[in-house]
């Protein structure tokens, strides 16, 4: 640490004595587990979702993971560390999804697990609108939820309008279905070109994006 | 050697970083900028940017969920 900065911190330090947070953490953990057991009695599936939800939220918060920043920062600030993190996350998820789906296909499942939805112009329109919204609101769905949990006041406003927007979207979903979605087909690459080429293309593209992001992030600014 | 403060309390990402970048441009070498933030995401991207630029950076948690980032301009 630089001496100058060190000195500046010392003269400025108005940090007051903080309350020990460990007891709160223990109480919260017991509460979380207790609520999990309570839910498992009603429906085991909800308890599993509860565990995954809590784990995902914890990881998001502690890692400062942010889907918004992964798309926004390369353009705005030139940083691509979160872009690379999202690419790694997608690659990891691909491994999981592929094994679950391939396993189901081998067992002769009629419907491949996962939300395989039609692609078309509606995806581009929706992505564009969502992209504008998430940069202004300072977070996507998971990011906004996480920061509300952290206690960031501005994003409590975001979440109110996020809910209003979602309800509005649900109201208009019938129109989108009739006009665009019903006219397009779901695309599942393994069905089109086979499992090995599909996975090869997916990982190849992700690797290419990663290399591109790494190069872009290490560029000398100006 | 001057010490400047930048109030970014209540500002969501990426506003603190953009304000910091602008403020740092007009500072002299050796000056220290204290950025006050309360958005956890700024605690990641502001120091990351400043370190990449080669400045000295230190983070202090001054209160629960409130931080000060010390940046010494080195070039």
mmCIF file of C-alpha atoms in Angstrom:
data_model
loop_
_atom_site.group_PDB
_atom_site.id
_atom_site.type_symbol
_atom_site.label_atom_id
_atom_site.label_comp_id
_atom_site.label_asym_id
_atom_site.label_seq_id
_atom_site.Cartn_x
_atom_site.Cartn_y
_atom_site.Cartn_z
ATOM 1 C CA UNK A 1 0.000 0.000 0.000
ATOM 2 C CA UNK A 2 1.235 3.463 -0.840
ATOM 3 C CA UNK A 3 2.361 5.498 2.158
ATOM 4 C CA UNK A 4 0.548 8.598 0.978
ATOM 5 C CA UNK A 5 -2.745 6.759 0.726
ATOM 6 C CA UNK A 6 -2.108 5.102 4.086
ATOM 7 C CA UNK A 7 -1.591 8.475 5.747
ATOM 8 C CA UNK A 8 -4.653 9.895 4.103
ATOM 9 C CA UNK A 9 -6.791 7.047 5.408
ATOM 10 C CA UNK A 10 -5.478 7.547 8.943
ATOM 11 C CA UNK A 11 -6.201 11.279 9.042
ATOM 12 C CA UNK A 12 -9.616 10.771 7.527
ATOM 13 C CA UNK A 13 -10.696 7.660 9.313
ATOM 14 C CA UNK A 14 -14.041 8.364 10.852
ATOM 15 C CA UNK A 15 -15.001 4.712 10.750
ATOM 16 C CA UNK A 16 -17.118 4.038 13.753
ATOM 17 C CA UNK A 17 -17.180 0.825 15.690
ATOM 18 C CA UNK A 18 -19.145 -1.712 13.737
ATOM 19 C CA UNK A 19 -21.618 -4.156 15.149
ATOM 20 C CA UNK A 20 -20.440 -7.751 14.964
ATOM 21 C CA UNK A 21 -22.509 -9.343 12.211
ATOM 22 C CA UNK A 22 -21.729 -12.981 12.952
ATOM 23 C CA UNK A 23 -24.658 -13.512 15.382
ATOM 24 C CA UNK A 24 -27.067 -12.120 12.765
ATOM 25 C CA UNK A 25 -25.541 -14.479 10.209
ATOM 26 C CA UNK A 26 -26.000 -17.500 12.470
ATOM 27 C CA UNK A 27 -29.629 -16.574 13.207
ATOM 28 C CA UNK A 28 -30.299 -16.039 9.481
ATOM 29 C CA UNK A 29 -28.692 -19.364 8.547
ATOM 30 C CA UNK A 30 -30.781 -21.234 11.144
ATOM 31 C CA UNK A 31 -33.866 -19.407 9.871
ATOM 32 C CA UNK A 32 -33.075 -20.323 6.258
ATOM 33 C CA UNK A 33 -32.569 -24.005 7.087
ATOM 34 C CA UNK A 34 -35.673 -24.050 9.289
ATOM 35 C CA UNK A 35 -37.796 -22.509 6.560
ATOM 36 C CA UNK A 36 -36.341 -25.065 4.116
ATOM 37 C CA UNK A 37 -37.503 -27.939 6.322
ATOM 38 C CA UNK A 38 -40.893 -26.286 6.736
ATOM 39 C CA UNK A 39 -41.245 -26.105 2.942
ATOM 40 C CA UNK A 40 -39.981 -29.651 2.431
ATOM 41 C CA UNK A 41 -42.950 -30.845 4.483
ATOM 42 C CA UNK A 42 -45.373 -29.079 2.150
ATOM 43 C CA UNK A 43 -43.607 -29.844 -1.123
ATOM 44 C CA UNK A 44 -40.061 -31.229 -1.469
ATOM 45 C CA UNK A 45 -39.603 -29.523 -4.841
ATOM 46 C CA UNK A 46 -40.015 -26.065 -3.304
ATOM 47 C CA UNK A 47 -37.351 -26.879 -0.723
ATOM 48 C CA UNK A 48 -34.908 -27.811 -3.487
ATOM 49 C CA UNK A 49 -35.697 -24.545 -5.268
ATOM 50 C CA UNK A 50 -35.202 -22.698 -1.986
ATOM 51 C CA UNK A 51 -31.719 -24.192 -1.556
ATOM 52 C CA UNK A 52 -30.716 -23.352 -5.137
ATOM 53 C CA UNK A 53 -32.188 -19.863 -4.840
ATOM 54 C CA UNK A 54 -30.324 -19.061 -1.633
ATOM 55 C CA UNK A 55 -27.082 -20.495 -3.034
ATOM 56 C CA UNK A 56 -27.411 -18.540 -6.293
ATOM 57 C CA UNK A 57 -28.207 -15.314 -4.444
ATOM 58 C CA UNK A 58 -25.245 -15.746 -2.103
ATOM 59 C CA UNK A 59 -22.891 -16.426 -5.008
ATOM 60 C CA UNK A 60 -24.196 -13.446 -7.001
ATOM 61 C CA UNK A 61 -23.735 -11.085 -4.070
ATOM 62 C CA UNK A 62 -20.327 -12.245 -2.905
ATOM 63 C CA UNK A 63 -18.848 -12.456 -6.406
ATOM 64 C CA UNK A 64 -20.311 -9.070 -7.497
ATOM 65 C CA UNK A 65 -21.540 -10.942 -10.520
ATOM 66 C CA UNK A 66 -23.640 -8.738 -12.757
ATOM 67 C CA UNK A 67 -25.132 -9.609 -16.128
ATOM 68 C CA UNK A 68 -25.817 -5.942 -16.810
ATOM 69 C CA UNK A 69 -22.178 -4.951 -16.277
ATOM 70 C CA UNK A 70 -21.007 -7.829 -18.459
ATOM 71 C CA UNK A 71 -22.787 -6.262 -21.428
ATOM 72 C CA UNK A 72 -22.445 -2.601 -20.453
ATOM 73 C CA UNK A 73 -18.869 -2.232 -19.216
ATOM 74 C CA UNK A 74 -17.069 -3.202 -22.430
ATOM 75 C CA UNK A 75 -18.830 -0.313 -24.161
ATOM 76 C CA UNK A 76 -18.854 2.213 -21.335
ATOM 77 C CA UNK A 77 -15.621 1.633 -19.411
ATOM 78 C CA UNK A 78 -13.650 -0.917 -21.419
ATOM 79 C CA UNK A 79 -13.627 -3.498 -18.637
ATOM 80 C CA UNK A 80 -14.407 -7.065 -19.669
ATOM 81 C CA UNK A 81 -13.775 -9.016 -16.461
ATOM 82 C CA UNK A 82 -17.511 -9.628 -15.929
ATOM 83 C CA UNK A 83 -18.034 -10.410 -19.606
ATOM 84 C CA UNK A 84 -15.481 -13.198 -19.235
ATOM 85 C CA UNK A 85 -17.188 -14.367 -16.041
ATOM 86 C CA UNK A 86 -20.544 -14.637 -17.831
ATOM 87 C CA UNK A 87 -18.953 -16.557 -20.728
ATOM 88 C CA UNK A 88 -17.452 -19.034 -18.234
ATOM 89 C CA UNK A 89 -20.824 -19.320 -16.489
ATOM 90 C CA UNK A 90 -22.564 -20.099 -19.805
ATOM 91 C CA UNK A 91 -19.902 -22.679 -20.660
ATOM 92 C CA UNK A 92 -20.358 -24.344 -17.252
ATOM 93 C CA UNK A 93 -24.132 -24.297 -17.652
ATOM 94 C CA UNK A 94 -23.785 -25.836 -21.122
ATOM 95 C CA UNK A 95 -22.007 -28.843 -19.592
ATOM 96 C CA UNK A 96 -24.845 -29.296 -17.080
ATOM 97 C CA UNK A 97 -27.668 -28.751 -19.564
ATOM 98 C CA UNK A 98 -26.089 -30.994 -22.191
ATOM 99 C CA UNK A 99 -25.656 -33.885 -19.740
ATOM 100 C CA UNK A 100 -29.236 -33.593 -18.447
ATOM 101 C CA UNK A 101 -30.705 -33.326 -21.952
ATOM 102 C CA UNK A 102 -28.495 -36.005 -23.502
ATOM 103 C CA UNK A 103 -29.283 -38.300 -20.570
ATOM 104 C CA UNK A 104 -33.002 -37.774 -21.179
ATOM 105 C CA UNK A 105 -32.640 -38.456 -24.914
ATOM 106 C CA UNK A 106 -30.742 -41.711 -24.274
ATOM 107 C CA UNK A 107 -33.494 -42.863 -21.921
ATOM 108 C CA UNK A 108 -35.957 -42.177 -24.716
ATOM 109 C CA UNK A 109 -37.682 -39.135 -23.246
ATOM 110 C CA UNK A 110 -40.225 -37.685 -25.675
ATOM 111 C CA UNK A 111 -39.760 -34.110 -24.586
ATOM 112 C CA UNK A 112 -36.258 -32.742 -24.102
ATOM 113 C CA UNK A 113 -35.994 -31.061 -20.690
ATOM 114 C CA UNK A 114 -35.425 -27.312 -20.604
ATOM 115 C CA UNK A 115 -37.209 -24.302 -22.037
ATOM 116 C CA UNK A 116 -36.642 -24.631 -25.746
ATOM 117 C CA UNK A 117 -38.509 -21.625 -27.110
ATOM 118 C CA UNK A 118 -39.090 -20.339 -30.627
ATOM 119 C CA UNK A 119 -36.546 -17.854 -31.950
ATOM 120 C CA UNK A 120 -37.487 -14.926 -34.116
ATOM 121 C CA UNK A 121 -37.719 -11.187 -34.362
ATOM 122 C CA UNK A 122 -39.531 -11.068 -30.987
ATOM 123 C CA UNK A 123 -36.310 -12.213 -29.259
ATOM 124 C CA UNK A 124 -34.350 -9.339 -30.810
ATOM 125 C CA UNK A 125 -37.027 -6.770 -29.911
ATOM 126 C CA UNK A 126 -37.329 -8.063 -26.355
ATOM 127 C CA UNK A 127 -33.567 -8.220 -25.853
ATOM 128 C CA UNK A 128 -33.170 -4.646 -27.115
ATOM 129 C CA UNK A 129 -35.862 -3.319 -24.758
ATOM 130 C CA UNK A 130 -34.536 -5.301 -21.821
ATOM 131 C CA UNK A 131 -31.003 -4.081 -22.518
ATOM 132 C CA UNK A 132 -32.010 -0.419 -22.388
ATOM 133 C CA UNK A 133 -34.063 -0.989 -19.253
ATOM 134 C CA UNK A 134 -31.412 -2.877 -17.320
ATOM 135 C CA UNK A 135 -28.700 -0.281 -17.916
ATOM 136 C CA UNK A 136 -30.951 2.564 -16.730
ATOM 137 C CA UNK A 137 -32.268 0.575 -13.768
ATOM 138 C CA UNK A 138 -28.732 -0.475 -12.799
ATOM 139 C CA UNK A 139 -29.409 -4.181 -12.871
ATOM 140 C CA UNK A 140 -31.182 -7.042 -14.582
ATOM 141 C CA UNK A 141 -33.669 -9.216 -12.715
ATOM 142 C CA UNK A 142 -31.177 -11.052 -10.511
ATOM 143 C CA UNK A 143 -28.994 -7.973 -10.026
ATOM 144 C CA UNK A 144 -31.925 -5.812 -8.952
ATOM 145 C CA UNK A 145 -33.192 -8.445 -6.516
ATOM 146 C CA UNK A 146 -29.717 -8.876 -5.059
ATOM 147 C CA UNK A 147 -29.208 -5.135 -4.513
ATOM 148 C CA UNK A 148 -32.625 -4.746 -2.937
ATOM 149 C CA UNK A 149 -31.451 -7.426 -0.520
ATOM 150 C CA UNK A 150 -28.289 -5.422 0.094
ATOM 151 C CA UNK A 151 -30.436 -2.436 0.982
ATOM 152 C CA UNK A 152 -29.696 -0.128 -1.928
ATOM 153 C CA UNK A 153 -32.677 2.254 -1.921
ATOM 154 C CA UNK A 154 -32.673 3.323 -5.564
ATOM 155 C CA UNK A 155 -33.142 -0.227 -6.718
ATOM 156 C CA UNK A 156 -36.182 -0.737 -4.515
ATOM 157 C CA UNK A 157 -37.768 1.741 -6.924
ATOM 158 C CA UNK A 158 -36.397 -0.339 -9.808
ATOM 159 C CA UNK A 159 -38.025 -3.487 -8.522
ATOM 160 C CA UNK A 160 -41.445 -1.830 -8.233
ATOM 161 C CA UNK A 161 -41.289 -0.860 -11.896
ATOM 162 C CA UNK A 162 -39.734 -4.197 -12.795
ATOM 163 C CA UNK A 163 -42.857 -5.876 -11.415
ATOM 164 C CA UNK A 164 -45.141 -3.392 -13.206
ATOM 165 C CA UNK A 165 -43.244 -4.019 -16.460
ATOM 166 C CA UNK A 166 -43.457 -7.789 -16.053
ATOM 167 C CA UNK A 167 -47.206 -7.597 -15.463
ATOM 168 C CA UNK A 168 -47.608 -5.419 -18.531
ATOM 169 C CA UNK A 169 -45.532 -7.930 -20.504
ATOM 170 C CA UNK A 170 -47.750 -10.763 -19.294
ATOM 171 C CA UNK A 171 -50.833 -8.790 -20.341
ATOM 172 C CA UNK A 172 -49.508 -8.309 -23.882
ATOM 173 C CA UNK A 173 -48.005 -11.787 -24.194
ATOM 174 C CA UNK A 174 -51.059 -13.089 -26.047
ATOM 175 C CA UNK A 175 -50.554 -10.530 -28.817
ATOM 176 C CA UNK A 176 -46.859 -11.438 -29.145
ATOM 177 C CA UNK A 177 -47.756 -15.125 -29.270
ATOM 178 C CA UNK A 178 -50.321 -14.603 -32.020
ATOM 179 C CA UNK A 179 -48.278 -12.150 -34.082
ATOM 180 C CA UNK A 180 -44.741 -13.566 -33.872
ATOM 181 C CA UNK A 181 -44.091 -16.509 -31.585
ATOM 182 C CA UNK A 182 -46.612 -18.953 -33.075
ATOM 183 C CA UNK A 183 -45.192 -18.295 -36.553
ATOM 184 C CA UNK A 184 -41.634 -19.339 -35.658
ATOM 185 C CA UNK A 185 -40.164 -22.671 -34.677
ATOM 186 C CA UNK A 186 -38.046 -23.634 -31.691
ATOM 187 C CA UNK A 187 -34.467 -24.365 -32.697
ATOM 188 C CA UNK A 188 -32.598 -27.103 -30.852
ATOM 189 C CA UNK A 189 -29.172 -27.475 -32.428
ATOM 190 C CA UNK A 190 -28.540 -31.142 -31.459
ATOM 191 C CA UNK A 191 -31.723 -32.123 -33.348
ATOM 192 C CA UNK A 192 -30.606 -30.208 -36.419
ATOM 193 C CA UNK A 193 -26.928 -31.089 -36.680
ATOM 194 C CA UNK A 194 -26.319 -33.749 -34.038
ATOM 195 C CA UNK A 195 -24.954 -33.583 -30.505
ATOM 196 C CA UNK A 196 -21.210 -33.487 -31.152
ATOM 197 C CA UNK A 197 -21.236 -30.671 -33.759
ATOM 198 C CA UNK A 198 -23.731 -28.673 -31.674
ATOM 199 C CA UNK A 199 -21.558 -28.821 -28.565
ATOM 200 C CA UNK A 200 -18.444 -28.141 -30.611
ATOM 201 C CA UNK A 201 -20.009 -25.023 -32.135
ATOM 202 C CA UNK A 202 -21.258 -23.832 -28.722
ATOM 203 C CA UNK A 203 -17.907 -24.230 -26.958
ATOM 204 C CA UNK A 204 -15.997 -22.931 -29.984
ATOM 205 C CA UNK A 205 -18.075 -19.745 -30.079
ATOM 206 C CA UNK A 206 -17.749 -19.259 -26.323
ATOM 207 C CA UNK A 207 -13.975 -19.694 -26.536
ATOM 208 C CA UNK A 208 -13.784 -17.211 -29.417
ATOM 209 C CA UNK A 209 -15.855 -14.690 -27.428
ATOM 210 C CA UNK A 210 -13.647 -15.221 -24.384
ATOM 211 C CA UNK A 211 -10.465 -14.599 -26.358
ATOM 212 C CA UNK A 212 -12.042 -11.514 -27.933
ATOM 213 C CA UNK A 213 -13.146 -10.202 -24.515
ATOM 214 C CA UNK A 214 -9.722 -10.866 -23.019
ATOM 215 C CA UNK A 215 -7.984 -9.026 -25.856
ATOM 216 C CA UNK A 216 -10.440 -6.119 -25.640
ATOM 217 C CA UNK A 217 -10.034 -5.800 -21.860
ATOM 218 C CA UNK A 218 -6.223 -5.778 -22.009
ATOM 219 C CA UNK A 219 -6.041 -3.178 -24.756
ATOM 220 C CA UNK A 220 -4.186 -0.032 -23.726
ATOM 221 C CA UNK A 221 -6.778 2.651 -23.185
ATOM 222 C CA UNK A 222 -6.156 5.399 -25.713
ATOM 223 C CA UNK B 1 -0.710 17.458 -2.899
ATOM 224 C CA UNK B 2 -4.403 17.967 -2.643
ATOM 225 C CA UNK B 3 -7.084 15.661 -1.363
ATOM 226 C CA UNK B 4 -10.392 15.741 -3.146
ATOM 227 C CA UNK B 5 -13.652 14.069 -2.244
ATOM 228 C CA UNK B 6 -16.244 12.739 -4.617
ATOM 229 C CA UNK B 7 -19.714 12.058 -3.260
ATOM 230 C CA UNK B 8 -21.280 9.128 -5.073
ATOM 231 C CA UNK B 9 -23.646 8.059 -2.306
ATOM 232 C CA UNK B 10 -26.882 6.733 -3.718
ATOM 233 C CA UNK B 11 -25.456 6.485 -7.224
ATOM 234 C CA UNK B 12 -25.892 3.160 -8.944
ATOM 235 C CA UNK B 13 -23.384 1.479 -11.187
ATOM 236 C CA UNK B 14 -21.795 2.686 -13.447
ATOM 237 C CA UNK B 15 -22.222 6.356 -12.401
ATOM 238 C CA UNK B 16 -19.504 6.305 -9.668
ATOM 239 C CA UNK B 17 -16.911 5.007 -12.126
ATOM 240 C CA UNK B 18 -17.800 7.555 -14.809
ATOM 241 C CA UNK B 19 -17.644 10.389 -12.268
ATOM 242 C CA UNK B 20 -14.301 9.103 -10.971
ATOM 243 C CA UNK B 21 -12.849 8.892 -14.475
ATOM 244 C CA UNK B 22 -13.911 12.476 -15.192
ATOM 245 C CA UNK B 23 -12.596 13.815 -11.905
ATOM 246 C CA UNK B 24 -9.250 12.023 -12.204
ATOM 247 C CA UNK B 25 -8.608 13.672 -15.576
ATOM 248 C CA UNK B 26 -8.399 17.110 -13.994
ATOM 249 C CA UNK B 27 -6.164 16.075 -11.070
ATOM 250 C CA UNK B 28 -2.400 16.437 -10.683
ATOM 251 C CA UNK B 29 0.027 13.585 -10.048
ATOM 252 C CA UNK B 30 0.216 12.895 -6.306
ATOM 253 C CA UNK B 31 -3.310 14.143 -5.608
ATOM 254 C CA UNK B 32 -5.620 11.839 -3.727
ATOM 255 C CA UNK B 33 -9.250 11.287 -4.603
ATOM 256 C CA UNK B 34 -11.631 9.877 -2.003
ATOM 257 C CA UNK B 35 -14.687 8.366 -3.657
ATOM 258 C CA UNK B 36 -17.625 7.791 -1.306
ATOM 259 C CA UNK B 37 -19.858 4.956 -2.439
ATOM 260 C CA UNK B 38 -22.678 2.811 -1.083
ATOM 261 C CA UNK B 39 -23.288 0.611 -4.113
ATOM 262 C CA UNK B 40 -21.394 -2.641 -3.737
ATOM 263 C CA UNK B 41 -20.818 -2.976 -7.466
ATOM 264 C CA UNK B 42 -18.848 0.290 -7.568
ATOM 265 C CA UNK B 43 -16.504 -1.270 -5.020
ATOM 266 C CA UNK B 44 -15.484 -3.678 -7.745
ATOM 267 C CA UNK B 45 -15.320 -1.635 -10.916
ATOM 268 C CA UNK B 46 -13.836 1.626 -9.573
ATOM 269 C CA UNK B 47 -10.734 -0.009 -7.989
ATOM 270 C CA UNK B 48 -10.418 -2.360 -10.965
ATOM 271 C CA UNK B 49 -10.301 0.550 -13.395
ATOM 272 C CA UNK B 50 -7.935 2.618 -11.219
ATOM 273 C CA UNK B 51 -5.512 -0.300 -10.755
ATOM 274 C CA UNK B 52 -5.550 -0.986 -14.472
ATOM 275 C CA UNK B 53 -4.580 2.646 -15.031
ATOM 276 C CA UNK B 54 -1.715 2.135 -12.591
ATOM 277 C CA UNK B 55 -2.922 4.269 -9.661
ATOM 278 C CA UNK B 56 -2.590 3.329 -5.993
ATOM 279 C CA UNK B 57 -5.926 2.186 -4.599
ATOM 280 C CA UNK B 58 -7.206 1.368 -1.140
ATOM 281 C CA UNK B 59 -10.741 0.615 0.084
ATOM 282 C CA UNK B 60 -12.088 1.439 3.542
ATOM 283 C CA UNK B 61 -15.458 0.340 4.872
ATOM 284 C CA UNK B 62 -16.534 3.397 6.824
ATOM 285 C CA UNK B 63 -19.960 2.138 7.793
ATOM 286 C CA UNK B 64 -22.143 -0.893 7.119
ATOM 287 C CA UNK B 65 -22.578 -0.909 3.376
ATOM 288 C CA UNK B 66 -20.690 2.336 2.848
ATOM 289 C CA UNK B 67 -17.170 2.572 1.543
ATOM 290 C CA UNK B 68 -14.467 5.064 0.683
ATOM 291 C CA UNK B 69 -12.096 4.361 -2.162
ATOM 292 C CA UNK B 70 -8.737 6.145 -1.931
ATOM 293 C CA UNK B 71 -7.054 6.688 -5.258
ATOM 294 C CA UNK B 72 -3.620 8.265 -5.541
ATOM 295 C CA UNK B 73 -2.972 9.597 -9.008
ATOM 296 C CA UNK B 74 0.435 8.316 -10.073
ATOM 297 C CA UNK B 75 0.645 9.520 -13.649
#
